[in-house]
Amino acid sequence: MIQLPKIRDIVVKVALILLPFILIGMAFGYVYQAIAIGLLSIIIWHYFHLLKAIHWLWYDNNSAPYNAKGAWALLFDGLFQLQRKHKQKRKELGLLIKRFRKGAESLPDAVVVFTTDRTIVWCNTLAQIMMGFKMPSDIGNRLDNFLRHPEFIHYLEQKEYDEPFEFSSPLNEHITLECRIAPFEKNQWTLIARDVTQLRLMEQMRKDFIANVSHELRTPLTVMRGYLEMLPNDEAPSMGIWPQAHKMMSEQSQRMEALVEQLMTLTRLENAQPTQYAKPTDVPALLEKIQSDAIALSNNQHEVTLNIDKSLWMLTDKEQLRSAFSNLIFNAVKYTPAGGKIEIEWLSDDKGGAKFCCKDNGQGIAPEHISRLTERFYRIDEARTRDSGGSGLGLSIVNRILKIHDSKLTITSRRQVGSQFGFVINKKFICPPESQ
Ligand code: ADP
């Protein structure tokens, strides 16, 4: 480390430089003039080095610094080292950017880097093919000049990028792109888009298939059930198995009808919008009705309690809400042995919304099943073998209804202890009781 010189040392040094001038001045009888010449030479010497430093910094900084003396040598050395560090850093940064770009080029997705004010910084080749950017000419252009969908602009403005966003490609409206946005560096973001056209087409095909099959099955089933109901099971005495067969056929056709009905409900829900049939709904009254249905279903074998805030009504489609509540509450009855307890709660949460919870002390669910329960037709083996009459569609219906209401089902459970199914409803769906 270089020590800062003391004032005394500087004075001594200047005096030593001036000494020969003073001596010569004394010899010729011009002391003051000689000192002035000495001082002027010091100033000229420093000014000369200053100009050299400026020249080196501005025009010649690739070469080694001048071989200066004294303080100027230290200054040049310091500047040279700083500059070397700077260059090294720039080189490393350049390599990093090159590596990032190479990595981004090898991704199967389109990648666009843009700034907070939506200026394009860079994009990979796939982004150019899928979205029509041109590199490098589009660097500095605005992202929303290319992707002009109002919903996309709204998505950018909201800055809530947890959920992906889908839009059609600006080059071909039949291509669906799913994009995600993630922070890249300070004030920079990456947009990663992939082509999901085939995926969405297949999803639509699946939905259409289920809708058509359910629709086509309904009519023959209704006819079959109609005839079965018309035929009393004690007729046709010549057939010994008839009463048993009649019972089985009636039960199974009833079950198939319920299944078809559930499938059609799911199809309807796939296309439903949150506000489609929304009306102020008396949730407490609805829950009281479902509570009495649950008691009837359980044959009075369970204790079903309600803890509800009567002031919490909801803006919703009543039938959807009924379906969500009853699926969860009836499941609690079905999967809790007789004598068990089911607690239902509908209370306000700390964000002005409401939370629903249905807790039972039944058989519980092993952890490996929990994340899969909302899949269509997913049933735990035990439920299949014991045959509670379910289809495995109930929770997927609940899940879909909650999605329409911007909510999610949360499930906590422990084997042989019980389960808890709950969800939170955002305050935008909550309304005060309507005066009747
Ligand atoms: P299901 O028609 O079979 O009841 P659901 O989709 O409603 O179909 O439920 C899926 C599976 O989740 C059920 O088969 C059952 O195994 C399990 N399940 C649902 N609710 C509960 C509960 N309260 N306690 C234990 N298991 C449950």
CSV table of C-alpha atoms and ligand atoms in Angstrom, one decimal:
chain,number,residue,atom,x,y,z
A,1,MET,CA,0.0,0.0,0.0
A,2,ILE,CA,1.2,3.5,-0.9
A,3,GLN,CA,1.7,5.9,2.0
A,4,LEU,CA,0.2,9.4,1.6
A,5,PRO,CA,3.2,11.9,1.8
A,6,LYS,CA,3.2,14.4,4.6
A,7,ILE,CA,3.1,18.2,4.0
A,8,ARG,CA,6.6,18.5,5.5
A,9,ASP,CA,8.0,15.9,3.0
A,10,ILE,CA,6.4,17.8,0.1
A,11,VAL,CA,7.9,21.1,1.3
A,12,VAL,CA,11.3,19.5,1.7
A,13,LYS,CA,11.1,18.0,-1.8
A,14,VAL,CA,10.1,21.3,-3.4
A,15,ALA,CA,12.9,23.1,-1.4
A,16,LEU,CA,15.4,20.5,-2.7
A,17,ILE,CA,14.3,21.0,-6.3
A,18,LEU,CA,14.5,24.8,-5.8
A,19,LEU,CA,17.9,24.7,-4.1
A,20,PRO,CA,20.1,24.7,-7.2
A,21,PHE,CA,18.1,27.6,-8.6
A,22,ILE,CA,18.5,29.5,-5.3
A,23,LEU,CA,22.3,28.8,-5.3
A,24,ILE,CA,22.7,30.0,-9.0
A,25,GLY,CA,20.4,33.0,-8.2
A,26,MET,CA,22.6,33.9,-5.2
A,27,ALA,CA,25.8,33.6,-7.4
A,28,PHE,CA,24.3,36.0,-9.9
A,29,GLY,CA,22.4,38.2,-7.5
A,30,TYR,CA,18.9,37.2,-8.9
A,31,VAL,CA,17.5,35.0,-6.1
A,32,TYR,CA,13.8,35.8,-6.6
A,33,GLN,CA,13.9,35.5,-10.3
A,34,ALA,CA,15.8,32.1,-10.0
A,35,ILE,CA,13.1,30.8,-7.5
A,36,ALA,CA,10.4,32.0,-10.0
A,37,ILE,CA,12.1,30.1,-12.8
A,38,GLY,CA,12.4,27.0,-10.5
A,39,LEU,CA,8.7,27.1,-9.7
A,40,LEU,CA,7.8,27.7,-13.3
A,41,SER,CA,9.9,24.6,-14.3
A,42,ILE,CA,8.0,22.5,-11.7
A,43,ILE,CA,4.6,23.7,-13.1
A,44,ILE,CA,5.7,23.0,-16.7
A,45,TRP,CA,7.0,19.5,-15.7
A,46,HIS,CA,3.6,18.6,-14.1
A,47,TYR,CA,1.6,20.2,-16.9
A,48,PHE,CA,3.7,18.2,-19.4
A,49,HIS,CA,2.8,14.9,-17.6
A,50,LEU,CA,-0.8,15.9,-17.2
A,51,LEU,CA,-1.0,16.3,-21.0
A,52,LYS,CA,0.7,13.0,-21.5
A,53,ALA,CA,-1.8,11.3,-19.1
A,54,ILE,CA,-4.7,12.8,-21.0
A,55,HIS,CA,-3.3,11.7,-24.3
A,56,TRP,CA,-2.7,8.2,-23.1
A,57,LEU,CA,-6.2,7.9,-21.6
A,58,TRP,CA,-8.0,9.2,-24.6
A,59,TYR,CA,-6.0,8.2,-27.6
A,60,ASP,CA,-3.4,5.6,-26.7
A,61,ASN,CA,-4.6,3.5,-23.8
A,62,ASN,CA,-3.9,0.2,-25.6
A,63,SER,CA,-0.2,0.6,-25.2
A,64,ALA,CA,1.8,0.5,-21.9
A,65,PRO,CA,1.7,3.9,-20.0
A,66,TYR,CA,4.5,6.4,-20.3
A,67,ASN,CA,7.6,5.8,-18.3
A,68,ALA,CA,7.0,8.7,-15.9
A,69,LYS,CA,8.9,9.6,-12.7
A,70,GLY,CA,7.8,10.2,-9.2
A,71,ALA,CA,4.1,10.6,-8.4
A,72,TRP,CA,3.2,10.4,-12.0
A,73,ALA,CA,4.7,6.9,-12.3
A,74,LEU,CA,2.4,5.8,-9.5
A,75,LEU,CA,-0.6,7.5,-11.1
A,76,PHE,CA,0.1,5.9,-14.5
A,77,ASP,CA,0.6,2.5,-12.9
A,78,GLY,CA,-2.7,2.7,-11.0
A,79,LEU,CA,-4.6,3.8,-14.1
A,80,PHE,CA,-3.0,1.0,-16.1
A,81,GLN,CA,-3.9,-1.7,-13.5
A,82,LEU,CA,-7.5,-0.4,-13.2
A,83,GLN,CA,-7.9,-0.5,-17.0
A,84,ARG,CA,-6.5,-4.1,-17.2
A,85,LYS,CA,-9.1,-5.2,-14.5
A,86,HIS,CA,-11.8,-3.4,-16.4
A,87,LYS,CA,-10.9,-5.1,-19.7
A,88,GLN,CA,-10.7,-8.5,-18.0
A,89,LYS,CA,-14.2,-8.0,-16.5
A,90,ARG,CA,-15.6,-6.9,-19.9
A,91,LYS,CA,-14.1,-10.0,-21.5
A,92,GLU,CA,-15.6,-12.3,-18.9
A,93,LEU,CA,-19.0,-10.6,-19.3
A,94,GLY,CA,-18.8,-11.0,-23.0
A,95,LEU,CA,-18.0,-14.7,-22.7
A,96,LEU,CA,-20.9,-15.1,-20.2
A,97,ILE,CA,-23.4,-13.4,-22.6
A,98,LYS,CA,-22.0,-15.6,-25.5
A,99,ARG,CA,-22.5,-18.7,-23.3
A,100,PHE,CA,-26.1,-17.6,-22.4
A,101,ARG,CA,-27.0,-16.9,-26.0
A,102,LYS,CA,-25.6,-20.3,-27.1
A,103,GLY,CA,-27.6,-22.0,-24.3
A,104,ALA,CA,-30.7,-20.1,-25.3
A,105,GLU,CA,-30.2,-21.0,-29.0
A,106,SER,CA,-30.1,-24.7,-28.0
A,107,LEU,CA,-33.5,-24.5,-26.1
A,108,PRO,CA,-36.5,-25.9,-27.9
A,109,ASP,CA,-38.4,-22.7,-26.9
A,110,ALA,CA,-38.5,-19.1,-28.2
A,111,VAL,CA,-36.5,-16.8,-25.9
A,112,VAL,CA,-36.8,-13.0,-25.9
A,113,VAL,CA,-34.9,-10.7,-23.4
A,114,PHE,CA,-36.6,-7.4,-22.9
A,115,THR,CA,-36.3,-4.4,-20.5
A,116,THR,CA,-38.9,-3.2,-18.0
A,117,ASP,CA,-40.0,-0.6,-20.5
A,118,ARG,CA,-40.6,-3.4,-23.0
A,119,THR,CA,-37.6,-2.7,-25.3
A,120,ILE,CA,-36.2,-5.8,-27.0
A,121,VAL,CA,-32.6,-6.6,-26.0
A,122,TRP,CA,-32.1,-9.9,-27.7
A,123,CYS,CA,-34.0,-13.0,-29.0
A,124,ASN,CA,-33.0,-16.4,-30.2
A,125,THR,CA,-33.6,-17.9,-33.7
A,126,LEU,CA,-36.8,-19.7,-32.6
A,127,ALA,CA,-38.3,-16.4,-31.5
A,128,GLN,CA,-37.5,-15.0,-34.9
A,129,ILE,CA,-39.2,-17.9,-36.6
A,130,MET,CA,-42.2,-18.2,-34.3
A,131,MET,CA,-42.9,-14.5,-33.6
A,132,GLY,CA,-41.3,-12.7,-36.5
A,133,PHE,CA,-38.6,-10.7,-34.8
A,134,LYS,CA,-35.5,-9.8,-36.8
A,135,MET,CA,-32.1,-9.7,-35.2
A,136,PRO,CA,-30.2,-7.4,-34.8
A,137,SER,CA,-32.5,-4.8,-36.5
A,138,ASP,CA,-35.3,-5.2,-33.9
A,139,ILE,CA,-33.0,-4.6,-30.9
A,140,GLY,CA,-34.4,-1.5,-29.3
A,141,ASN,CA,-37.9,-1.9,-30.7
A,142,ARG,CA,-40.8,-2.3,-28.4
A,143,LEU,CA,-42.0,-5.8,-27.6
A,144,ASP,CA,-45.7,-4.7,-27.6
A,145,ASN,CA,-45.3,-3.5,-31.2
A,146,PHE,CA,-45.0,-7.2,-32.2
A,147,LEU,CA,-47.3,-8.8,-29.7
A,148,ARG,CA,-50.2,-6.5,-29.7
A,149,HIS,CA,-53.0,-8.6,-28.1
A,150,PRO,CA,-54.7,-6.3,-25.5
A,151,GLU,CA,-54.7,-9.3,-23.0
A,152,PHE,CA,-51.0,-9.8,-23.5
A,153,ILE,CA,-50.4,-6.1,-22.8
A,154,HIS,CA,-52.6,-6.3,-19.8
A,155,TYR,CA,-50.6,-9.4,-18.7
A,156,LEU,CA,-47.3,-7.4,-19.1
A,157,GLU,CA,-48.7,-4.5,-17.2
A,158,GLN,CA,-50.0,-6.6,-14.2
A,159,LYS,CA,-46.5,-8.0,-13.7
A,160,GLU,CA,-47.9,-11.2,-12.1
A,161,TYR,CA,-46.2,-13.9,-14.0
A,162,ASP,CA,-47.0,-17.0,-11.9
A,163,GLU,CA,-49.4,-18.3,-14.5
A,164,PRO,CA,-48.4,-18.7,-18.1
A,165,PHE,CA,-50.2,-16.7,-20.8
A,166,GLU,CA,-51.5,-18.0,-24.2
A,167,PHE,CA,-51.8,-16.1,-27.4
A,168,SER,CA,-51.8,-16.8,-31.1
A,169,SER,CA,-48.6,-16.2,-33.0
A,170,PRO,CA,-48.4,-12.8,-34.8
A,171,LEU,CA,-47.3,-14.7,-37.9
A,172,ASN,CA,-50.1,-17.3,-37.9
A,173,GLU,CA,-53.2,-17.0,-35.8
A,174,HIS,CA,-53.7,-20.8,-35.9
A,175,ILE,CA,-50.5,-21.3,-33.9
A,176,THR,CA,-51.0,-21.1,-30.2
A,177,LEU,CA,-48.0,-20.0,-28.1
A,178,GLU,CA,-47.8,-20.4,-24.3
A,179,CYS,CA,-45.4,-17.9,-22.8
A,180,ARG,CA,-43.9,-17.5,-19.4
A,181,ILE,CA,-42.0,-14.4,-18.2
A,182,ALA,CA,-39.2,-14.5,-15.6
A,183,PRO,CA,-36.8,-11.9,-14.2
A,184,PHE,CA,-33.5,-12.1,-15.9
A,185,GLU,CA,-31.3,-9.3,-14.5
A,186,LYS,CA,-32.0,-5.9,-13.0
A,187,ASN,CA,-34.7,-4.3,-15.2
A,188,GLN,CA,-34.5,-7.1,-17.7
A,189,TRP,CA,-37.0,-10.0,-18.2
A,190,THR,CA,-37.0,-13.2,-20.3
A,191,LEU,CA,-40.0,-14.2,-22.2
A,192,ILE,CA,-40.0,-18.0,-23.0
A,193,ALA,CA,-42.6,-19.1,-25.5
A,194,ARG,CA,-43.4,-22.6,-26.8
A,195,ASP,CA,-45.8,-23.9,-29.5
A,196,VAL,CA,-48.7,-25.6,-27.8
A,197,THR,CA,-51.0,-25.9,-30.8
A,198,GLN,CA,-50.9,-29.7,-31.0
A,199,LEU,CA,-51.4,-30.0,-27.3
A,200,ARG,CA,-54.5,-27.7,-27.3
A,201,LEU,CA,-55.9,-29.5,-30.3
A,202,MET,CA,-55.6,-32.8,-28.6
A,203,GLU,CA,-57.2,-31.4,-25.4
A,204,GLN,CA,-60.1,-30.0,-27.5
A,205,MET,CA,-60.4,-33.4,-29.2
A,206,ARG,CA,-60.5,-35.1,-25.8
A,207,LYS,CA,-63.2,-32.7,-24.5
A,208,ASP,CA,-65.3,-33.1,-27.6
A,209,PHE,CA,-64.9,-36.9,-27.4
A,210,ILE,CA,-66.1,-37.0,-23.8
A,211,ALA,CA,-68.9,-34.5,-24.6
A,212,ASN,CA,-70.1,-36.6,-27.5
A,213,VAL,CA,-69.8,-40.0,-25.8
A,214,SER,CA,-71.7,-38.7,-22.8
A,215,HIS,CA,-74.4,-37.3,-25.0
A,216,GLU,CA,-74.7,-40.4,-27.0
A,217,LEU,CA,-74.9,-42.7,-24.0
A,218,ARG,CA,-77.6,-40.7,-22.3
A,219,THR,CA,-80.5,-41.6,-24.5
A,220,PRO,CA,-80.0,-45.4,-24.6
A,221,LEU,CA,-79.5,-45.4,-20.8
A,222,THR,CA,-82.7,-43.4,-20.2
A,223,VAL,CA,-84.6,-46.0,-22.3
A,224,MET,CA,-83.1,-48.9,-20.4
A,225,ARG,CA,-83.8,-47.4,-17.0
A,226,GLY,CA,-87.3,-46.5,-18.1
A,227,TYR,CA,-88.1,-50.2,-19.0
A,228,LEU,CA,-86.4,-51.5,-15.9
A,229,GLU,CA,-88.5,-49.2,-13.7
A,230,MET,CA,-91.6,-50.4,-15.5
A,231,LEU,CA,-90.8,-54.0,-14.9
A,232,PRO,CA,-91.3,-54.9,-11.2
A,233,ASN,CA,-88.5,-57.2,-10.0
A,234,ASP,CA,-90.9,-60.0,-8.8
A,235,GLU,CA,-92.3,-60.6,-12.3
A,236,ALA,CA,-91.0,-63.3,-14.7
A,237,PRO,CA,-91.1,-66.0,-11.9
A,238,SER,CA,-89.7,-68.7,-14.3
A,239,MET,CA,-86.3,-67.0,-14.1
A,240,GLY,CA,-84.8,-67.7,-10.7
A,241,ILE,CA,-82.1,-65.1,-11.1
A,242,TRP,CA,-84.5,-62.4,-12.2
A,243,PRO,CA,-85.0,-60.4,-9.0
A,244,GLN,CA,-81.2,-60.4,-8.4
A,245,ALA,CA,-80.5,-59.4,-12.1
A,246,HIS,CA,-83.2,-56.7,-12.0
A,247,LYS,CA,-81.7,-55.2,-8.9
A,248,MET,CA,-78.1,-55.3,-10.3
A,249,MET,CA,-79.2,-53.8,-13.7
A,250,SER,CA,-81.2,-51.0,-12.0
A,251,GLU,CA,-78.3,-50.1,-9.7
A,252,GLN,CA,-75.7,-50.2,-12.5
A,253,SER,CA,-77.8,-48.3,-15.0
A,254,GLN,CA,-78.4,-45.7,-12.3
A,255,ARG,CA,-74.7,-45.5,-11.7
A,256,MET,CA,-73.9,-45.2,-15.4
A,257,GLU,CA,-76.5,-42.4,-15.6
A,258,ALA,CA,-74.8,-40.6,-12.8
A,259,LEU,CA,-71.5,-41.0,-14.4
A,260,VAL,CA,-72.7,-39.7,-17.7
A,261,GLU,CA,-74.3,-36.8,-15.9
A,262,GLN,CA,-71.0,-36.0,-14.1
A,263,LEU,CA,-69.1,-36.2,-17.4
A,264,MET,CA,-71.5,-33.7,-19.0
A,265,THR,CA,-71.2,-31.4,-16.0
A,266,LEU,CA,-67.4,-31.5,-16.4
A,267,THR,CA,-67.7,-30.7,-20.1
A,268,ARG,CA,-70.0,-27.8,-19.3
A,269,LEU,CA,-67.6,-26.5,-16.7
A,270,GLU,CA,-64.7,-26.6,-19.1
A,271,ASN,CA,-66.2,-23.8,-21.1
A,272,ALA,CA,-67.8,-21.8,-18.2
A,273,GLN,CA,-66.8,-18.3,-17.4
A,274,PRO,CA,-66.7,-17.0,-13.8
A,275,THR,CA,-69.4,-14.4,-14.4
A,276,GLN,CA,-71.6,-16.4,-16.8
A,277,TYR,CA,-74.5,-17.2,-14.3
A,278,ALA,CA,-73.3,-15.3,-11.3
A,279,LYS,CA,-76.0,-14.2,-8.9
A,280,PRO,CA,-75.9,-13.3,-5.2
A,281,THR,CA,-76.2,-16.7,-3.5
A,282,ASP,CA,-77.2,-17.4,0.0
A,283,VAL,CA,-74.2,-19.7,0.9
A,284,PRO,CA,-75.2,-20.2,4.6
A,285,ALA,CA,-78.7,-21.5,3.5
A,286,LEU,CA,-77.2,-23.7,0.8
A,287,LEU,CA,-74.8,-25.2,3.4
A,288,GLU,CA,-77.6,-25.8,5.8
A,289,LYS,CA,-79.5,-27.7,3.1
A,290,ILE,CA,-76.5,-29.8,2.2
A,291,GLN,CA,-75.9,-30.5,5.9
A,292,SER,CA,-79.4,-32.0,6.2
A,293,ASP,CA,-78.8,-34.0,2.9
A,294,ALA,CA,-75.5,-35.3,4.3
A,295,ILE,CA,-77.3,-36.4,7.5
A,296,ALA,CA,-79.9,-38.2,5.4
A,297,LEU,CA,-77.1,-39.8,3.3
A,298,SER,CA,-75.3,-41.0,6.5
A,299,ASN,CA,-78.5,-42.4,7.9
A,300,ASN,CA,-77.9,-40.4,11.0
A,301,GLN,CA,-74.7,-42.4,11.6
A,302,HIS,CA,-72.4,-39.3,11.6
A,303,GLU,CA,-72.4,-36.1,13.5
A,304,VAL,CA,-72.4,-33.3,11.0
A,305,THR,CA,-71.7,-29.8,12.4
A,306,LEU,CA,-71.8,-26.3,10.8
A,307,ASN,CA,-69.8,-23.3,11.8
A,308,ILE,CA,-70.8,-20.5,9.4
A,309,ASP,CA,-70.8,-16.8,9.1
A,310,LYS,CA,-74.3,-15.9,7.9
A,311,SER,CA,-73.2,-12.6,6.4
A,312,LEU,CA,-71.0,-14.3,3.7
A,313,TRP,CA,-73.0,-14.6,0.5
A,314,MET,CA,-71.3,-15.2,-2.8
A,315,LEU,CA,-71.7,-13.9,-6.4
A,316,THR,CA,-71.7,-17.2,-8.2
A,317,ASP,CA,-73.7,-19.8,-10.0
A,318,LYS,CA,-75.6,-21.6,-7.2
A,319,GLU,CA,-75.6,-25.0,-8.9
A,320,GLN,CA,-71.9,-24.9,-9.4
A,321,LEU,CA,-71.3,-24.0,-5.7
A,322,ARG,CA,-73.8,-26.7,-4.6
A,323,SER,CA,-71.9,-29.3,-6.6
A,324,ALA,CA,-68.6,-28.3,-5.1
A,325,PHE,CA,-69.8,-28.2,-1.5
A,326,SER,CA,-71.9,-31.4,-1.8
A,327,ASN,CA,-69.1,-33.4,-3.5
A,328,LEU,CA,-66.7,-32.6,-0.6
A,329,ILE,CA,-69.3,-33.0,2.2
A,330,PHE,CA,-70.8,-36.2,0.8
A,331,ASN,CA,-67.3,-37.6,0.3
A,332,ALA,CA,-66.6,-36.9,4.0
A,333,VAL,CA,-69.7,-39.0,4.8
A,334,LYS,CA,-68.8,-41.8,2.4
A,335,TYR,CA,-65.2,-42.2,3.6
A,336,THR,CA,-65.8,-41.8,7.3
A,337,PRO,CA,-67.0,-44.8,9.2
A,338,ALA,CA,-70.3,-44.7,11.2
A,339,GLY,CA,-70.0,-42.7,14.4
A,340,GLY,CA,-67.5,-40.3,12.8
A,341,LYS,CA,-67.6,-36.5,13.0
A,342,ILE,CA,-67.8,-34.1,10.1
A,343,GLU,CA,-67.2,-30.4,10.7
A,344,ILE,CA,-68.1,-27.8,8.0
A,345,GLU,CA,-66.8,-24.2,8.2
A,346,TRP,CA,-67.6,-21.2,6.1
A,347,LEU,CA,-65.9,-18.1,7.6
A,348,SER,CA,-64.3,-14.9,6.5
A,349,ASP,CA,-60.6,-14.8,6.0
A,350,ASP,CA,-58.1,-12.0,6.8
A,351,LYS,CA,-58.2,-10.7,3.2
A,352,GLY,CA,-61.9,-9.9,3.1
A,353,GLY,CA,-62.7,-13.2,1.3
A,354,ALA,CA,-64.1,-16.4,2.7
A,355,LYS,CA,-62.7,-19.8,3.5
A,356,PHE,CA,-64.5,-23.1,3.3
A,357,CYS,CA,-63.3,-26.2,5.1
A,358,CYS,CA,-64.8,-29.7,5.5
A,359,LYS,CA,-63.0,-31.8,8.1
A,360,ASP,CA,-63.7,-35.4,8.9
A,361,ASN,CA,-62.1,-38.0,11.2
A,362,GLY,CA,-62.5,-40.8,8.7
A,363,GLN,CA,-60.1,-43.2,7.0
A,364,GLY,CA,-57.7,-40.5,5.7
A,365,ILE,CA,-55.6,-40.7,2.6
A,366,ALA,CA,-52.1,-41.8,2.1
A,367,PRO,CA,-49.7,-39.0,1.1
A,368,GLU,CA,-48.9,-40.5,-2.3
A,369,HIS,CA,-52.5,-40.2,-3.5
A,370,ILE,CA,-53.2,-36.6,-2.4
A,371,SER,CA,-51.7,-34.8,-5.4
A,372,ARG,CA,-53.6,-37.1,-7.8
A,373,LEU,CA,-57.1,-36.9,-6.3
A,374,THR,CA,-58.3,-34.2,-8.6
A,375,GLU,CA,-57.4,-36.2,-11.8
A,376,ARG,CA,-60.4,-37.5,-13.6
A,377,PHE,CA,-61.4,-41.1,-12.6
A,378,TYR,CA,-58.7,-41.2,-10.0
A,379,ARG,CA,-59.8,-43.4,-7.1
A,380,ILE,CA,-57.8,-44.9,-4.3
A,381,ASP,CA,-57.8,-48.7,-4.7
A,382,GLU,CA,-59.4,-49.1,-1.4
A,383,ALA,CA,-62.3,-47.0,-2.6
A,384,ARG,CA,-62.7,-49.1,-5.7
A,385,THR,CA,-62.7,-52.4,-3.9
A,386,ARG,CA,-65.1,-51.2,-1.2
A,387,ASP,CA,-67.1,-49.6,-3.9
A,388,SER,CA,-68.7,-46.6,-2.4
A,389,GLY,CA,-70.6,-46.0,-5.6
A,390,GLY,CA,-68.2,-43.2,-6.7
A,391,SER,CA,-66.7,-42.6,-10.1
A,392,GLY,CA,-63.5,-40.7,-9.3
A,393,LEU,CA,-65.0,-37.6,-11.0
A,394,GLY,CA,-66.2,-35.7,-8.0
A,395,LEU,CA,-63.0,-34.0,-7.0
A,396,SER,CA,-62.1,-33.1,-10.6
A,397,ILE,CA,-65.5,-31.3,-10.8
A,398,VAL,CA,-64.8,-29.5,-7.6
A,399,ASN,CA,-61.3,-28.5,-8.9
A,400,ARG,CA,-62.8,-27.2,-12.1
A,401,ILE,CA,-65.5,-25.2,-10.3
A,402,LEU,CA,-62.8,-23.7,-8.0
A,403,LYS,CA,-60.7,-22.8,-11.0
A,404,ILE,CA,-63.6,-20.8,-12.4
A,405,HIS,CA,-63.6,-18.9,-9.1
A,406,ASP,CA,-59.8,-18.3,-9.1
A,407,SER,CA,-59.4,-20.7,-6.2
A,408,LYS,CA,-57.7,-24.1,-5.6
A,409,LEU,CA,-58.5,-27.1,-3.5
A,410,THR,CA,-56.2,-27.8,-0.6
A,411,ILE,CA,-56.2,-31.3,0.9
A,412,THR,CA,-54.5,-32.3,4.1
A,413,SER,CA,-54.9,-35.8,5.4
A,414,ARG,CA,-53.5,-38.5,7.7
A,415,ARG,CA,-54.3,-42.1,7.5
A,416,GLN,CA,-56.7,-43.3,10.2
A,417,VAL,CA,-56.8,-39.7,11.6
A,418,GLY,CA,-58.9,-37.9,9.0
A,419,SER,CA,-59.0,-35.5,6.1
A,420,GLN,CA,-59.5,-31.8,5.6
A,421,PHE,CA,-60.6,-30.4,2.2
A,422,GLY,CA,-60.7,-26.6,1.9
A,423,PHE,CA,-60.5,-23.6,-0.3
A,424,VAL,CA,-60.4,-19.8,-0.1
A,425,ILE,CA,-62.7,-17.5,-2.1
A,426,ASN,CA,-61.4,-14.1,-3.2
A,427,LYS,CA,-63.2,-11.1,-1.8
A,428,LYS,CA,-64.3,-10.1,-5.3
A,429,PHE,CA,-66.8,-13.0,-5.2
A,430,ILE,CA,-68.1,-12.2,-1.8
A,431,CYS,CA,-71.2,-10.1,-1.3
A,432,PRO,CA,-73.4,-9.0,1.6
A,433,PRO,CA,-76.8,-10.8,2.1
A,434,GLU,CA,-79.5,-9.5,-0.2
A,435,SER,CA,-82.5,-8.0,1.7
A,436,GLN,CA,-85.5,-10.3,1.0
B,1,ADP,P1,-65.4,-40.7,-5.8
B,1,ADP,O1,-66.5,-40.6,-6.7
B,1,ADP,O2,-64.6,-42.0,-5.9
B,1,ADP,O3,-65.7,-40.3,-4.4
B,1,ADP,P2,-63.8,-38.3,-5.9
B,1,ADP,O4,-63.2,-37.6,-7.0
B,1,ADP,O5,-64.9,-37.5,-5.2
B,1,ADP,O6,-64.4,-39.7,-6.4
B,1,ADP,O7,-62.7,-38.7,-4.8
B,1,ADP,C1,-61.6,-39.4,-5.3
B,1,ADP,C2,-61.0,-40.3,-4.2
B,1,ADP,O8,-60.6,-39.5,-3.1
B,1,ADP,C3,-62.1,-41.2,-3.6
B,1,ADP,O9,-62.2,-42.4,-4.4
B,1,ADP,C4,-61.5,-41.5,-2.2
B,1,ADP,O10,-60.6,-42.6,-2.3
B,1,ADP,C5,-60.7,-40.2,-1.9
B,1,ADP,N1,-61.4,-39.3,-1.0
B,1,ADP,C6,-62.2,-38.3,-1.3
B,1,ADP,N2,-62.7,-37.7,-0.2
B,1,ADP,C7,-62.2,-38.4,0.8
B,1,ADP,C8,-62.3,-38.2,2.3
B,1,ADP,N3,-63.0,-37.2,2.9
B,1,ADP,N4,-61.6,-39.1,3.0
B,1,ADP,C9,-60.9,-40.1,2.5
B,1,ADP,N5,-60.8,-40.3,1.1
B,1,ADP,C10,-61.4,-39.4,0.3
